[in-house]
Amino acid sequence: MACTKKSDNACKGTARAPHRSLYYASGYTDEELNQPMVGIICAKNELIPGHIELDRIAEAVKAGVRMAGGTPIEFPAIGVCDGIAMGHEGMKYSLVTRELIADSVECVAKAHQFDALVMIPNCDKIVPGMLMAAARLDLPTVFVSGGPMMPGHLAGNDPSNPYSGKNLSLTDMFEAVGGLAVGKVTEEQLKEMEHRACPGCGACSGMFTANSMNCLTEVLGLGLPGNGTIPAVTGERIALAKHAGMAVMNLYKKGITARQMMTAENFRNGLAADMALGCSSNTMLHLPAIAHEAGVEIDLHEVNEISNRTPNLCHLAPAGHTFMCELDDAGGVQAVLAELAKKKLINTKLITATGKTIAENIKGVKNRNPEILRPIENPYSDNGGIAILFGNLAPNGTVVKRSACAKELMKHTGPARVFNDESEAMEAVQKAKIKAGDVVVIRYEGPKGGPGMREMLAVTAALAGQGLDKQVALITDGRFSGATRGASLGHCSPEAAVGGPIALVEEGDMIELDINNYKITLKVSDEELAARKAKWVAPEPKVKTGYLARYAKLVSSADKGAILQ
């Protein structure tokens, strides 16, 4: 059954003559107003490489909507480039835009009574923000992203440059900065790399947060097959956008809305695919927030249960040195789902944006490169790419991208090196004050304490560039980038700003990690921790005015998805 034509609330009848006059002012015709009106939410801007070409995607989507009998109407969404915001005050303003995006899309869609929506994001917080809006609005909705960037390449065969002759991603750039500090690369070599690492438009080329979330739109069913992996620079991506426009009209005619693809079973599928793909640890912040908007709660203990039974099949950058375009060549997300279906690790009966079930979509799909996408009979590991550790240091959990963690640190005990913000830690790394075996603790960077929960990619990459990624662990109540590798544990909850145990850690305390057993232990007695807690005084808020101050007052802990309450 087709959906109700909501746009009639703003367009139909004599009482709406003033409303129609405003549409006529923009050049719309009666024929267009009589058709279903489809909101095209395009996050194009000239800051984010993954968004620079979204106007082309939007034009293709609109063509598809028109071909299928709808009237497309475009409006914008904001976006922050995490890479450009990294390592300075700007990173406080990244995660917080997720809620602004969700709120603004909801406002415009409700105010103008759209019948259906096509979301056009690509990077970082824009994808989850739009997913949250889709869950709130529950209209026929299709996601079509801008697509992944191709990897860069540093030509040549220079034995003095460890990156010479290799494909590159943004991770390599951050790590090379760390390498410069210890003489692994020269300034001239670093300069050459910065012109080669990111060759053009698209979401950064590895399985970082943007591509992780784009893949998960496809798994949930809201993105068409190929949405997660078809490269940004291809004609195939433009054709996909046209099909997205056609698909949303098909969903409208069939009465299929967003929440029908955002059930508890859909999110379990998402978590299983997340584990198989080796997605960014940031998915453990975004999926609970998106699920919350759809009326579904994700228990982090259940995440570990799914991780325990789901093999890891991909080692894309930063876990390995392969890239999204290679996963696309191997068959993309649909081939991953086909592998998981072999062992009934996903529910294939669920409806998708094609109007068909997952089972129908993956029928005949083949794994075309078992080196890039391991068959489920020969996985990289028998457990998934993400683990949530619990213990007296993180009673409500801390998240690690296990698939990008060196085996040397899967079980580790070391002395705490304590820093009260990212800049203190970065200064210590750059001055080579962090030694093998240390456990770096960066606190007061959580959702409230940051505020805004900054990513620590600059710190982790600098350590990797110094060759310490297999010898030093990190834990923070902030976040780590999807481009981070190593034993980097983020989202430590409760956070320091509310008096969580991470606020009580002192320099030299021993911290024990046991990643495969999902445990983290601060080797300090309960009595001593109680004594420290009694002396603890909450610090003054770092920001007292503007949006960040309001955000800090409303935001939940990371284990709840850092949602606004």
Tab-separated table of C-alpha atoms in Angstrom, residues 149-158 161-170 172-173 189 191-200 205 321 323 325-326:
chain	number	residue	atom	x	y	z
A	149	MET	CA	38.277	8.064	-2.282
A	150	MET	CA	40.817	6.097	-4.292
A	151	PRO	CA	44.097	5.452	-2.462
A	152	GLY	CA	47.006	7.737	-3.114
A	153	HIS	CA	50.310	6.469	-4.464
A	154	LEU	CA	53.884	7.585	-3.936
A	155	ALA	CA	55.735	6.593	-7.077
A	156	GLY	CA	59.368	5.567	-7.076
A	157	ASN	CA	61.683	3.160	-5.309
A	158	ASP	CA	63.505	5.291	-2.740
A	161	ASN	CA	61.553	6.510	2.304
A	162	PRO	CA	59.420	3.722	3.852
A	163	TYR	CA	56.392	4.939	1.887
A	164	SER	CA	58.038	4.979	-1.548
A	165	GLY	CA	56.283	2.841	-4.144
A	166	LYS	CA	53.265	2.259	-1.888
A	167	ASN	CA	49.593	3.138	-1.944
A	168	LEU	CA	48.686	5.720	0.683
A	169	SER	CA	45.797	6.914	2.811
A	170	LEU	CA	45.305	9.695	5.329
A	172	ASP	CA	49.967	7.280	6.414
A	173	MET	CA	50.121	11.069	6.529
A	189	GLN	CA	59.633	13.357	1.822
A	191	LYS	CA	55.991	17.293	1.661
A	192	GLU	CA	55.932	14.962	-1.316
A	193	MET	CA	53.571	12.590	0.512
A	194	GLU	CA	51.074	15.302	1.389
A	195	HIS	CA	50.568	15.956	-2.324
A	196	ARG	CA	49.995	12.246	-3.055
A	197	ALA	CA	48.104	10.702	-0.129
A	198	CYS	CA	44.603	11.978	-0.970
A	199	PRO	CA	44.323	12.074	-4.771
A	200	GLY	CA	40.792	13.379	-5.212
A	205	SER	CA	40.159	5.465	1.264
A	321	HIS	CA	47.272	-1.986	3.565
A	323	PHE	CA	41.537	-0.105	0.444
A	325	CYS	CA	38.132	0.180	-3.950
A	326	GLU	CA	39.609	-3.311	-3.543
